[in-house]
Amino acid sequence: MTVLYADAGQKGQIVVLACQRAVRSGIVPGMPLAEAKGILGRGSDQAFVRHDAEADRADLHELANWCQQFSPVVGVEDRLPSSLGAEGLLLDITGCALLFGGEDRLLQCVLQRFQQRGYFVRAAIADTIGAAWAVAHFGKERAAVVPPQQQERVLRPLPVAALRLSATTIAALTDFAIDTIEQLQALPRALLPARFGEELVRRLDQALGTVAEIIVPIQPPVPIEATWEFEQPVSHRNALAVVLRQLARRIMDELIARSKGVVQLEVRLHCPGKQDVVFPVGFLRPCQALEHLMELVLLHLERVEVPGEITGAELRVLQAAVVDMQQSPFFDGADKGDASRQLAQLIERLSSRLGSKRVVRPRLRADWQPEYAVRWQPLVGPGSERFLEGDSRPVTLSRPLRLRRKPSAIEAVSVVPEGPPIRFFWKDRNYAIVCCWGQERIETGWWRGRHIERDYFQVETESGQRFWIFRQIGKGNWFLHGEFE
Amino acid sequence: MNRQQTIQDLAQKLRALERTFKQASGDQLLSTGIEAFDALLPAKGIPRGTLLEWLAAGPGSGAGTLACSVASRILCQLDGACVVVDPAQSFYPPAAGRLADDLERMIVIHPSNERDTWWALEQALRCPAVAVVLGWPDRLLDHAYRRLQLAVETGGGIGLLLRSEEYRWQPSWADIRLRIEPLPSLSQSRRLRVEVVQCRGRFSQQTVELEINDETGDVHLASALAPATAPSRPTTA
């Protein structure tokens, strides 16, 4: 469960947002943080995180850039007086729906792509920004298309908060028992500005389409890239390295001019008649050091297979970020004390040569099935930002230090059916068991993939070696799953 | 040369050899957290920049558990990360005891071949931001092993290499080589014998018997009492 909190002046720290599980447990935005902690208790799967509105805004802008695949005009919603920060994206899809096979399909496509990125979103298509916002926030469906010229009918039953009003205006309307837009429309229009302010009429007109409202599009970032076309195709890696260094220098100059460092880089090598060789280079921290970047690029180059001669090379910055520290050492080794930088460089080097999936950090889960009790989180590149909720408490029973990815079939003998083994044979060797602990039964459901039914035993052989073996319930086959090394 | 003279010459040679082991004190000397184990080592601890080789007498010997215990103790004394190089991809962190208490400091590497394993070990050992490197290299060529030893001296951390006993008679560049032999314990606590096979600059065949409590992660000197008699058939507990 995740709860976001923020400082609220004299009120102290209050809850500003909570995940669905936390809300179901009774957490309400606006509640004091201490009360929320009291309700949730001291569980291991809870995270109380300080709300960072600026980071939200930055992420929203990144998403807005990504949404230009749906429309060329994408804007970020202005910060509303009644909310903590902008939370919506506005897309002008005039003429774009045809490319997706209609508005319904476009909407489904948007939802699906967001879901693939791990976001749960609500979306609506309407003639006006106000109507689309109202239906997306207060409509019954997660995704809805308001038919042309039907916004008034759709808006009528919605609450007045659907008009993007300030908290003061909503409170004033509530005092007059005006809860829905339909009730609001029944009032004499001339009286509204005097009683509730100009904002109310403007928002109502914007939602109904009688007053125009435009989307201020975000400025797409100018890509940082450098290309090189060879006069003659080359196959020698040294020649390629020289060119890549020149391209990297150009990119670094551009990044330094923007006071940024590279986080994700894509290297593309053009091979005529063959598929381009493309590999990403990831960094743990924004990098402005040419030598380090080149070291990683060359480490990548060592393990990729180039199918033929190369006619061109291209370097493109996929992600850049502000550099934490820009001071560079005057002498070699003058900043050896910067351990975190050294560690980051080590991880980047390892990930570049071995692949990001081979340089990982373990994340523990409270799962009885040993194979699922550990997840491996890459430290660089795709997947490095997963599992942010932290580790959950693992099962505390005795487990072997070496757990085989695939249990090895063994032959074992037991005196009684379903009883503990007295000896087993593995790798042409006979192990006599002198002591045995168990049995520990582990069964899983079909919904987790392969059905597991196992009786585990920790056994000690006459020479003192310890193993973790199990018998498949029903089938009676024995497997060695790990060694207590 | 008379007998007295011969003994004196040999003693002098022995002292000269002993002096080649790294001399360290204060924060340069790290305790393994096991008093009896420290006493086995010539410096009564592990100097920074030392490579230790653990030769396991067969699978399931307890060498890895003991090495994890030592690694966790080193992490308490040194700032820095713990790098685990595991080509077999079978290292299971939930069983690593106190080493798994702070996973934010742990980096696990899964190299796909022998050369990558050597390279990853060398890179990790050479990095000053790494406190301890725990690795399961299978085969180590002489030049690769030498590079590891130079790397650990440069980095200043501790390298713990876990290998099979079959490599005992092959040349080694490790500062200390230990042989770990499991002993029947007939109880949840495991017993194992640690033998100093080779220690640079010292002729040492000393052994110590240790007991590991898997539940608490405690390692201590095994009691000198005779082990319980093995039951005639397996028992369940």
XYZ file of C-alpha atoms in Angstrom:
722
model
C 0.000 0.000 0.000
C 1.299 3.423 -0.878
C 0.315 6.702 0.728
C 1.525 10.097 -0.452
C 1.737 12.862 2.097
C 2.677 16.532 2.156
C 3.181 19.329 4.655
C 0.035 21.358 5.221
C 1.174 24.229 7.428
C -0.407 24.202 10.839
C -2.191 20.944 10.130
C 1.134 19.184 10.007
C 1.564 16.375 7.512
C -1.554 15.206 5.735
C -2.378 12.457 3.263
C -2.745 13.792 -0.252
C -3.180 10.609 -2.237
C -3.452 6.914 -1.540
C -3.532 3.751 -3.623
C -6.780 1.828 -4.021
C -5.851 -0.749 -1.377
C -5.106 1.970 1.133
C -8.384 3.739 0.340
C -10.231 0.472 0.925
C -8.543 0.269 4.327
C -10.042 3.632 5.269
C -7.405 6.139 4.195
C -8.922 9.401 2.979
C -7.032 12.283 1.364
C -6.794 15.154 3.805
C -6.415 12.853 6.775
C -3.465 13.532 9.123
C -0.537 11.278 8.329
C -0.308 10.032 11.910
C -3.932 8.861 11.741
C -3.257 7.038 8.464
C -0.257 5.277 9.995
C -2.406 4.299 12.932
C -5.027 2.756 10.653
C -2.567 0.816 8.507
C -0.478 -0.385 11.445
C 3.042 -1.657 10.976
C 2.754 -3.892 7.963
C 5.797 -4.618 5.835
C 4.111 -3.754 2.554
C 3.393 -0.107 3.278
C 5.179 2.893 1.906
C 4.653 6.460 3.052
C 6.164 8.723 0.436
C 6.436 12.489 0.427
C 4.473 14.004 -2.443
C 6.680 15.759 -4.986
C 4.525 17.999 -7.191
C 7.456 19.094 -9.342
C 8.415 15.501 -10.100
C 4.785 14.784 -11.002
C 4.793 17.717 -13.368
C 8.044 16.578 -14.997
C 6.673 13.067 -15.492
C 3.472 14.465 -16.927
C 5.464 16.449 -19.458
C 7.351 13.325 -20.418
C 4.059 11.507 -20.899
C 2.788 14.426 -22.973
C 5.755 14.019 -25.303
C 5.062 10.324 -25.548
C 1.375 11.052 -26.368
C 2.355 12.798 -29.567
C 1.985 9.394 -31.169
C -1.791 9.964 -30.886
C -2.006 13.642 -31.775
C 0.387 16.425 -32.776
C -1.270 18.803 -30.317
C -0.838 17.656 -26.739
C -1.125 19.922 -23.730
C -0.746 19.535 -19.998
C -3.757 20.535 -17.968
C -3.358 23.744 -15.971
C -3.099 23.356 -12.264
C -6.576 23.533 -10.795
C -7.240 25.548 -7.644
C -9.061 22.610 -6.074
C -6.328 20.065 -6.676
C -2.747 19.514 -5.661
C -1.365 19.643 -9.139
C -2.042 18.988 -12.777
C -3.055 15.431 -13.395
C -4.439 15.411 -16.911
C -3.318 15.513 -20.501
C -5.334 17.231 -23.227
C -5.140 15.976 -26.803
C -6.646 17.685 -29.836
C -7.568 14.681 -31.957
C -9.224 16.618 -34.790
C -8.558 14.538 -37.901
C -6.511 11.924 -36.016
C -9.273 9.428 -35.264
C -9.378 8.254 -38.887
C -5.826 7.009 -38.584
C -6.856 4.680 -35.773
C -10.130 3.482 -37.302
C -12.482 5.788 -35.422
C -12.761 7.556 -32.098
C -13.657 4.421 -30.160
C -10.585 2.601 -31.417
C -8.367 5.584 -30.749
C -9.624 5.687 -27.172
C -9.011 1.982 -26.691
C -5.567 2.312 -28.185
C -4.729 5.134 -25.759
C -5.898 3.076 -22.776
C -3.991 0.017 -23.923
C -0.714 1.877 -24.478
C -0.942 3.547 -21.082
C -1.654 0.204 -19.472
C 1.443 -1.251 -21.113
C 3.459 1.521 -19.467
C 1.929 0.630 -16.119
C -0.540 3.504 -15.814
C -4.226 3.244 -14.966
C -5.957 6.100 -16.788
C -9.477 7.373 -17.435
C -10.155 9.024 -20.775
C -12.988 10.675 -22.698
C -13.517 12.166 -26.129
C -15.903 15.106 -26.520
C -16.446 18.265 -28.583
C -15.079 20.493 -25.849
C -12.206 20.245 -23.406
C -14.558 20.912 -20.489
C -16.971 18.119 -21.428
C -14.184 15.608 -21.985
C -12.607 16.532 -18.636
C -15.954 16.219 -16.833
C -16.769 12.795 -18.299
C -13.239 11.494 -17.739
C -13.318 12.517 -14.083
C -16.954 11.976 -13.157
C -18.384 9.637 -15.792
C -19.437 6.107 -14.915
C -17.195 4.467 -17.476
C -13.414 4.380 -17.508
C -13.484 5.436 -21.151
C -16.322 7.210 -22.934
C -16.993 8.983 -26.214
C -19.534 11.826 -26.038
C -21.400 11.989 -29.387
C -21.124 15.279 -31.312
C -23.305 18.095 -29.960
C -24.429 15.933 -27.058
C -22.259 17.409 -24.356
C -25.095 19.317 -22.689
C -27.163 16.166 -22.260
C -24.199 14.246 -20.880
C -23.116 17.007 -18.502
C -26.522 17.610 -16.899
C -26.476 14.807 -14.310
C -22.823 15.331 -13.373
C -21.839 17.163 -10.156
C -20.800 20.814 -10.328
C -17.239 19.839 -9.501
C -17.070 18.434 -13.037
C -16.819 22.016 -14.304
C -13.223 22.403 -13.040
C -14.212 24.944 -10.369
C -12.232 26.185 -7.398
C -12.915 24.699 -3.984
C -14.456 28.037 -2.846
C -16.982 28.081 -5.683
C -17.916 24.449 -5.129
C -18.426 25.154 -1.421
C -20.629 28.171 -2.224
C -22.777 26.086 -4.619
C -23.051 23.338 -2.021
C -24.324 25.888 0.497
C -27.175 26.606 -1.899
C -27.831 22.870 -2.351
C -26.800 23.071 -5.986
C -25.176 19.719 -6.562
C -25.564 18.978 -10.260
C -24.990 20.931 -13.442
C -28.658 20.499 -14.278
C -29.609 22.373 -11.101
C -27.092 25.054 -11.961
C -28.557 25.526 -15.457
C -32.017 26.000 -13.960
C -30.853 29.180 -12.207
C -31.115 32.569 -13.979
C -27.819 32.953 -15.800
C -27.629 36.694 -15.125
C -27.446 36.073 -11.382
C -24.596 33.594 -11.485
C -21.584 35.915 -11.892
C -22.676 38.139 -9.030
C -23.283 35.269 -6.622
C -20.546 32.787 -7.585
C -18.004 34.750 -9.601
C -17.054 34.941 -13.277
C -15.277 31.618 -13.115
C -18.492 29.627 -12.901
C -20.025 31.066 -16.059
C -16.773 30.772 -17.965
C -16.289 27.148 -17.066
C -19.898 26.315 -17.871
C -19.656 27.999 -21.263
C -16.368 26.271 -21.986
C -17.867 22.893 -21.169
C -20.917 23.512 -23.351
C -18.847 24.921 -26.189
C -20.292 28.426 -26.295
C -16.888 29.871 -25.391
C -13.792 28.680 -27.170
C -10.956 27.064 -25.270
C -7.665 26.113 -26.780
C -5.027 23.564 -25.853
C -1.611 25.071 -25.351
C 0.660 22.439 -26.899
C 3.876 21.496 -25.220
C 7.081 22.154 -27.076
C 8.557 18.842 -28.147
C 12.203 18.610 -27.131
C 14.712 18.937 -29.903
C 16.333 15.502 -30.239
C 20.022 15.229 -29.498
C 21.549 13.026 -32.142
C 24.570 12.763 -34.386
C 24.988 10.765 -37.581
C 27.842 9.784 -39.851
C 27.705 8.415 -43.371
C 30.813 6.594 -44.577
C 32.023 7.278 -48.096
C 33.049 3.646 -48.344
C 31.540 0.859 -46.190
C 33.817 -0.077 -43.305
C 34.180 -3.297 -41.389
C 37.132 -2.533 -39.156
C 36.122 -1.921 -35.565
C 38.910 0.570 -34.947
C 37.618 2.804 -37.725
C 34.131 2.502 -36.311
C 35.389 3.388 -32.832
C 37.020 6.575 -34.146
C 33.766 7.649 -35.777
C 31.689 6.791 -32.730
C 34.007 8.898 -30.610
C 33.456 11.887 -32.891
C 29.693 11.403 -32.728
C 29.828 11.041 -28.956
C 31.821 14.259 -28.684
C 29.168 16.111 -30.690
C 26.448 14.755 -28.444
C 28.357 15.656 -25.313
C 28.872 19.225 -26.534
C 25.134 19.559 -27.056
C 24.340 18.043 -23.667
C 26.805 20.302 -21.866
C 25.264 23.302 -23.604
C 21.905 22.247 -22.190
C 23.423 21.488 -18.736
C 22.283 17.896 -18.997
C 23.778 14.439 -18.981
C 22.848 11.358 -20.953
C 20.821 8.643 -19.198
C 19.779 6.501 -22.166
C 21.622 6.415 -25.458
C 20.849 4.483 -28.604
C 23.562 3.450 -31.035
C 22.491 2.452 -34.533
C 24.774 1.018 -37.186
C 23.487 0.858 -40.767
C 24.327 -2.318 -42.676
C 23.182 -2.300 -46.306
C 20.882 -5.193 -47.106
C 20.806 -6.319 -43.492
C 18.940 -5.282 -40.443
C 20.427 -2.295 -38.609
C 22.424 -3.116 -35.501
C 20.843 -1.210 -32.628
C 21.861 -1.337 -29.000
C 21.006 0.875 -26.040
C 23.560 2.189 -23.583
C 22.179 2.909 -20.130
C 23.583 5.012 -17.330
C 22.786 4.918 -13.659
C 23.351 8.641 -13.300
C 23.339 11.415 -15.931
C 26.717 11.315 -17.633
C 28.711 14.096 -19.264
C 32.042 12.283 -19.412
C 33.055 11.453 -22.958
C 35.621 8.834 -21.971
C 33.186 6.941 -19.790
C 30.497 7.032 -22.468
C 32.943 5.726 -25.061
C 34.088 2.964 -22.723
C 30.495 1.759 -22.385
C 29.798 2.026 -26.108
C 32.902 -0.023 -26.911
C 31.995 -2.623 -24.271
C 28.619 -2.975 -25.949
C 30.276 -3.178 -29.334
C 32.379 -6.111 -28.122
C 29.347 -8.307 -27.602
C 27.183 -7.359 -30.580
C 27.508 -9.165 -33.851
C 27.762 -6.900 -36.855
C 26.372 -8.833 -39.873
C 28.429 -7.043 -42.524
C 30.011 -3.801 -43.599
C 28.747 -0.595 -42.075
C 27.689 2.381 -44.160
C 26.592 4.725 -41.421
C 26.427 5.245 -37.682
C 23.985 7.148 -35.554
C 23.935 8.127 -31.884
C 20.698 9.376 -30.363
C 19.995 10.471 -26.807
C 16.766 8.806 -25.678
C 16.774 10.284 -22.215
C 18.721 13.103 -20.657
C 18.584 14.601 -17.193
C 20.112 17.410 -15.218
C 23.543 16.456 -13.907
C 23.830 16.375 -10.123
C 27.432 17.432 -9.985
C 29.335 19.014 -12.824
C 32.700 19.528 -11.253
C 35.298 17.490 -13.077
C 38.606 16.378 -11.591
C 41.651 18.435 -12.454
C 44.056 15.546 -11.952
C 43.475 11.878 -12.601
C 42.245 10.167 -9.476
C 41.709 13.419 -7.621
C 38.136 12.477 -6.740
C 38.592 8.924 -5.596
C 36.489 9.661 -2.555
C 33.333 9.767 -4.600
C 32.314 6.201 -3.891
C 28.805 6.448 -5.247
C 30.104 7.708 -8.591
C 32.634 4.898 -8.739
C 29.958 2.354 -7.951
C 27.656 3.830 -10.596
C 30.442 3.593 -13.167
C 31.118 -0.018 -12.190
C 27.450 -0.923 -12.617
C 27.308 0.832 -15.969
C 30.420 -0.984 -17.182
C 29.104 -4.351 -16.046
C 25.682 -3.725 -17.587
C 27.206 -2.601 -20.857
C 29.334 -5.675 -21.364
C 27.157 -8.357 -19.774
C 23.722 -6.926 -20.528
C 21.441 -5.086 -18.124
C 19.502 -8.240 -17.204
C 22.675 -9.822 -15.854
C 23.499 -7.054 -13.386
C 20.684 -7.057 -10.898
C 19.596 -6.453 -7.336
C 17.502 -9.044 -5.514
C 14.054 -8.089 -4.293
C 12.478 -10.410 -1.757
C 8.825 -11.355 -1.686
C 6.768 -13.140 0.907
C 6.034 -16.162 -1.243
C 6.017 -19.787 -0.167
C 7.128 -21.094 -3.514
C 10.923 -20.679 -3.459
C 11.191 -19.808 -7.161
C 8.968 -16.753 -6.657
C 10.466 -15.508 -3.384
C 13.119 -13.505 -5.246
C 12.736 -11.120 -8.131
C 15.731 -9.706 -9.931
C 15.684 -6.011 -10.640
C 18.012 -4.679 -13.351
C 20.023 -1.722 -12.104
C 20.248 0.053 -15.442
C 17.882 0.363 -18.370
C 14.395 -1.075 -18.853
C 12.918 -2.555 -15.688
C 15.197 -0.656 -13.323
C 12.303 1.365 -11.965
C 10.023 -1.567 -11.228
C 9.371 -2.944 -7.761
C 9.546 0.502 -6.176
C 7.385 -0.615 -3.309
C 10.427 -2.277 -1.716
C 11.019 -5.675 -0.259
C 8.399 -7.595 1.594
C 9.285 -9.894 4.427
C 10.500 -13.222 3.054
C 9.526 -16.614 4.352
C 11.775 -17.276 7.348
C 12.041 -21.035 7.026
C 15.379 -22.658 6.339
C 16.317 -22.450 2.680
C 19.461 -23.510 0.774
C 22.018 -20.907 -0.297
C 22.220 -22.490 -3.750
C 18.807 -23.013 -5.273
C 18.723 -24.697 -8.646
C 16.797 -22.809 -11.318
C 15.496 -26.145 -12.508
C 15.290 -28.959 -9.927
C 17.448 -31.969 -10.858
C 15.800 -35.376 -11.000
C 17.306 -37.840 -8.515
C 16.557 -41.349 -7.368
C 15.676 -41.702 -3.711
C 14.649 -44.513 -1.444
C 12.299 -44.225 1.491
C 11.181 -46.926 3.859
C 7.566 -45.915 4.145
C 5.436 -44.605 1.317
C 5.197 -40.813 1.514
C 7.890 -40.958 4.213
C 11.337 -39.390 4.484
C 14.154 -40.682 2.272
C 16.975 -42.817 3.646
C 19.327 -42.483 0.684
C 19.470 -40.894 -2.736
C 21.569 -41.175 -5.900
C 22.829 -38.119 -7.715
C 25.595 -37.696 -10.271
C 26.641 -41.349 -9.995
C 27.034 -41.096 -6.257
C 25.149 -42.702 -3.474
C 24.318 -40.443 -0.518
C 23.261 -42.150 2.707
C 20.998 -39.908 4.749
C 21.565 -39.895 8.484
C 19.245 -37.083 9.453
C 16.199 -35.573 7.870
C 14.017 -32.542 8.651
C 10.573 -32.004 7.195
C 8.382 -32.614 5.567
C 7.406 -29.152 4.362
C 4.540 -29.250 1.926
C 4.322 -26.545 -0.735
C 1.314 -26.456 -3.022
C 0.297 -23.702 -5.407
C -2.787 -22.943 -7.464
C -3.269 -23.387 -11.168
C -3.593 -19.615 -11.629
C 0.136 -19.188 -10.958
C 1.205 -21.217 -13.936
C 2.433 -24.732 -13.413
C 0.698 -26.488 -10.585
C 3.136 -27.316 -7.780
C 2.641 -30.090 -5.217
C 5.814 -30.908 -3.359
C 6.946 -32.416 -0.073
C 10.331 -30.925 0.841
C 12.966 -32.501 3.102
C 16.201 -31.056 4.372
C 18.599 -33.965 4.580
C 22.034 -34.479 6.061
C 24.264 -37.145 4.607
C 26.705 -39.289 6.534
C 29.516 -36.939 5.499
C 27.642 -33.912 6.847
C 26.541 -32.466 3.503
C 23.078 -30.915 3.436
C 20.609 -30.893 0.573
C 17.068 -29.765 -0.053
C 15.119 -32.423 -1.898
C 11.441 -32.880 -2.623
C 9.000 -35.501 -3.758
C 6.235 -34.709 -6.210
C 3.016 -35.544 -4.435
C 1.052 -38.126 -6.335
C 3.776 -38.950 -8.856
C 6.429 -39.914 -6.296
C 9.335 -38.545 -8.336
C 12.254 -37.093 -6.385
C 14.164 -33.918 -7.191
C 17.145 -32.089 -5.770
C 16.273 -28.407 -5.498
C 19.194 -26.937 -3.625
C 22.340 -27.343 -1.608
C 22.955 -25.826 1.799
C 26.345 -24.727 0.713
C 76.780 -27.180 10.148
C 75.613 -28.409 13.501
C 72.060 -29.140 14.479
C 71.601 -25.906 16.447
C 72.773 -23.839 13.497
C 70.397 -25.636 11.146
C 67.438 -24.950 13.426
C 68.352 -21.265 13.637
C 68.647 -20.987 9.865
C 65.307 -22.633 9.357
C 63.676 -20.382 11.956
C 65.090 -17.322 10.225
C 63.785 -18.493 6.863
C 60.407 -19.106 8.427
C 60.274 -15.582 9.884
C 61.288 -14.140 6.528
C 58.461 -15.990 4.851
C 55.960 -14.928 7.500
C 56.820 -11.269 7.012
C 55.569 -11.417 3.421
C 51.981 -11.674 4.625
C 50.217 -8.330 4.646
C 50.802 -6.547 7.925
C 47.790 -4.530 8.943
C 46.304 -2.946 12.001
C 43.495 -0.628 13.036
C 40.873 -0.011 10.359
C 42.976 -1.866 7.795
C 42.379 -5.132 9.623
C 38.895 -6.591 9.466
C 37.446 -9.124 11.836
C 35.501 -12.083 10.496
C 33.180 -11.830 13.472
C 34.204 -15.325 14.559
C 36.884 -15.244 17.229
C 38.101 -18.763 16.593
C 38.281 -18.077 12.884
C 40.229 -14.850 13.400
C 42.704 -16.747 15.521
C 43.451 -19.043 12.573
C 44.583 -16.170 10.386
C 48.171 -14.894 10.632
C 47.125 -11.268 11.143
C 44.296 -12.316 13.499
C 41.872 -10.875 10.985
C 41.649 -10.124 7.283
C 43.719 -7.184 6.023
C 42.052 -5.034 3.361
C 42.961 -6.047 -0.156
C 43.027 -9.761 0.612
C 41.836 -12.591 -1.567
C 40.464 -15.652 0.228
C 39.758 -18.916 -1.521
C 37.264 -21.309 0.048
C 37.633 -24.882 -1.110
C 34.418 -26.740 -0.446
C 34.604 -30.470 0.147
C 31.655 -31.352 -2.029
C 28.260 -29.727 -2.536
C 26.225 -28.768 0.525
C 29.363 -28.333 2.614
C 28.433 -25.031 4.298
C 31.343 -23.086 2.770
C 29.004 -20.569 1.146
C 27.068 -19.968 4.352
C 30.288 -19.360 6.250
C 31.555 -17.016 3.519
C 28.239 -15.102 3.607
C 28.592 -14.733 7.359
C 32.106 -13.343 6.977
C 30.947 -11.056 4.137
C 28.115 -9.646 6.257
C 30.582 -8.949 9.058
C 32.935 -7.164 6.634
C 30.044 -5.027 5.409
C 29.479 -3.909 8.988
C 33.040 -2.616 9.130
C 33.426 -1.162 5.648
C 31.344 1.249 3.631
C 30.702 -0.029 0.182
C 28.745 -2.517 -1.815
C 28.661 -6.285 -1.807
C 29.019 -7.803 -5.265
C 28.016 -11.427 -5.817
C 29.317 -13.012 -9.024
C 27.212 -16.074 -9.671
C 27.641 -17.697 -13.098
C 25.389 -20.649 -12.189
C 22.579 -18.227 -11.283
C 21.729 -20.271 -8.246
C 22.605 -17.841 -5.428
C 19.466 -17.578 -3.306
C 19.447 -14.340 -1.225
C 16.715 -15.382 1.258
C 19.199 -17.979 2.544
C 22.118 -15.560 2.785
C 21.404 -14.745 6.418
C 22.501 -11.321 7.569
C 24.056 -10.597 4.192
C 20.493 -10.148 2.912
C 19.596 -7.632 5.603
C 20.625 -4.699 3.449
C 19.877 -5.620 -0.145
C 20.381 -2.031 -1.260
C 24.111 -2.671 -0.926
C 24.018 -5.925 -2.865
C 24.666 -6.306 -6.577
C 24.327 -9.735 -8.138
C 26.005 -10.500 -11.450
C 25.043 -13.448 -13.622
C 27.831 -13.857 -16.193
C 27.085 -16.186 -19.064
C 30.570 -17.607 -19.608
C 33.942 -18.129 -18.012
C 35.623 -15.063 -19.494
C 32.800 -12.778 -18.398
C 33.033 -14.269 -14.902
C 36.734 -13.443 -14.674
C 36.155 -9.980 -16.096
C 33.254 -9.214 -13.737
C 35.256 -10.427 -10.731
C 38.218 -8.282 -11.698
C 36.086 -5.193 -12.275
C 34.302 -5.594 -8.947
C 37.496 -6.267 -7.006
C 39.213 -3.272 -8.549
C 36.449 -0.833 -7.617
C 37.174 1.048 -4.354
C 33.430 1.427 -3.762
C 33.029 -2.329 -3.350
C 33.669 -3.671 0.131
C 33.383 -7.368 -0.520
C 33.137 -9.583 -3.590
C 31.690 -13.044 -3.285
C 32.215 -15.207 -6.333
C 31.806 -18.761 -7.550
C 34.387 -18.981 -10.341
C 34.748 -22.489 -11.639
C 38.076 -22.652 -13.413
C 40.688 -19.919 -13.049
C 43.654 -19.689 -15.368
C 46.881 -18.592 -13.806
C 46.984 -15.190 -15.463
C 43.313 -14.534 -14.686
C 43.890 -15.435 -11.047
C 46.884 -13.122 -10.856
C 44.787 -10.286 -12.262
C 42.221 -10.880 -9.529
C 44.900 -10.653 -6.877
C 46.230 -7.379 -8.297
C 42.689 -6.048 -8.591
C 41.823 -6.720 -4.970
C 45.034 -5.000 -3.868
C 44.087 -1.977 -5.953
C 40.478 -1.861 -4.770
C 41.220 -2.445 -1.111
C 38.191 -4.632 -0.522
C 37.962 -8.323 0.293
C 37.538 -11.074 -2.287
C 35.924 -14.346 -1.301
C 36.177 -17.015 -3.981
C 34.224 -20.225 -3.483
C 35.495 -23.194 -5.418
C 35.414 -26.920 -5.368
C 38.043 -28.919 -3.523
C 39.140 -30.418 -6.826
C 41.148 -27.205 -7.449
C 43.149 -27.668 -4.266
C 46.288 -28.877 -6.027
C 46.234 -26.186 -8.682
C 48.365 -23.040 -8.261
C 46.604 -20.207 -6.541
C 47.186 -16.485 -6.118
C 44.894 -16.243 -3.102
C 46.437 -14.852 0.072
C 44.620 -17.419 2.164
C 43.178 -20.755 1.076
C 40.713 -22.494 3.339
C 39.260 -25.949 3.047
C 35.742 -26.371 4.377
C 34.697 -29.857 5.286
C 31.216 -30.626 6.575
C 30.843 -32.767 9.671
C 27.795 -34.748 10.688
C 25.929 -32.766 13.316
C 22.595 -34.600 13.565
C 20.996 -31.348 14.689
C 19.693 -28.206 13.008
C 22.982 -26.433 13.709
C 25.608 -27.405 11.195
C 29.172 -28.326 12.024
C 32.088 -27.828 9.739
C 35.834 -28.017 9.896
C 37.864 -25.100 8.550
C 41.422 -25.878 7.599
C 43.972 -23.305 6.526
C 45.394 -25.066 3.496
C 47.733 -22.317 2.489
C 48.500 -18.881 3.779
C 50.945 -16.656 2.031
C 54.104 -16.456 4.044
C 53.125 -19.002 6.620
C 53.203 -22.753 6.902
C 49.862 -23.470 8.393
C 47.761 -26.561 8.623
C 45.650 -25.396 11.527
C 42.028 -26.366 11.755
C 39.040 -25.224 13.721
C 35.564 -26.696 14.034
C 32.699 -24.251 13.797
C 28.969 -24.515 14.306
C 26.469 -22.535 12.214
C 22.978 -21.824 13.415
C 20.909 -21.398 10.257
C 18.026 -19.769 12.087
C 20.006 -16.978 13.740
C 22.989 -16.883 11.402
C 25.362 -17.184 14.367
C 28.698 -18.895 13.828
C 30.717 -19.998 16.819
C 33.300 -22.500 17.915
C 31.853 -25.991 18.034
C 31.730 -27.548 21.457
C 34.427 -30.080 22.148
C 31.898 -32.684 23.219
C 31.625 -35.829 21.202
C 28.862 -35.707 18.591
C 25.671 -37.556 19.245
C 25.503 -41.112 18.044
C 23.945 -41.413 14.625
C 20.508 -42.971 14.755
C 20.111 -46.218 12.955
C 17.448 -44.773 10.658
C 16.332 -41.305 9.552
C 14.198 -39.349 11.943
C 11.746 -36.608 11.294
C 11.565 -33.486 13.406
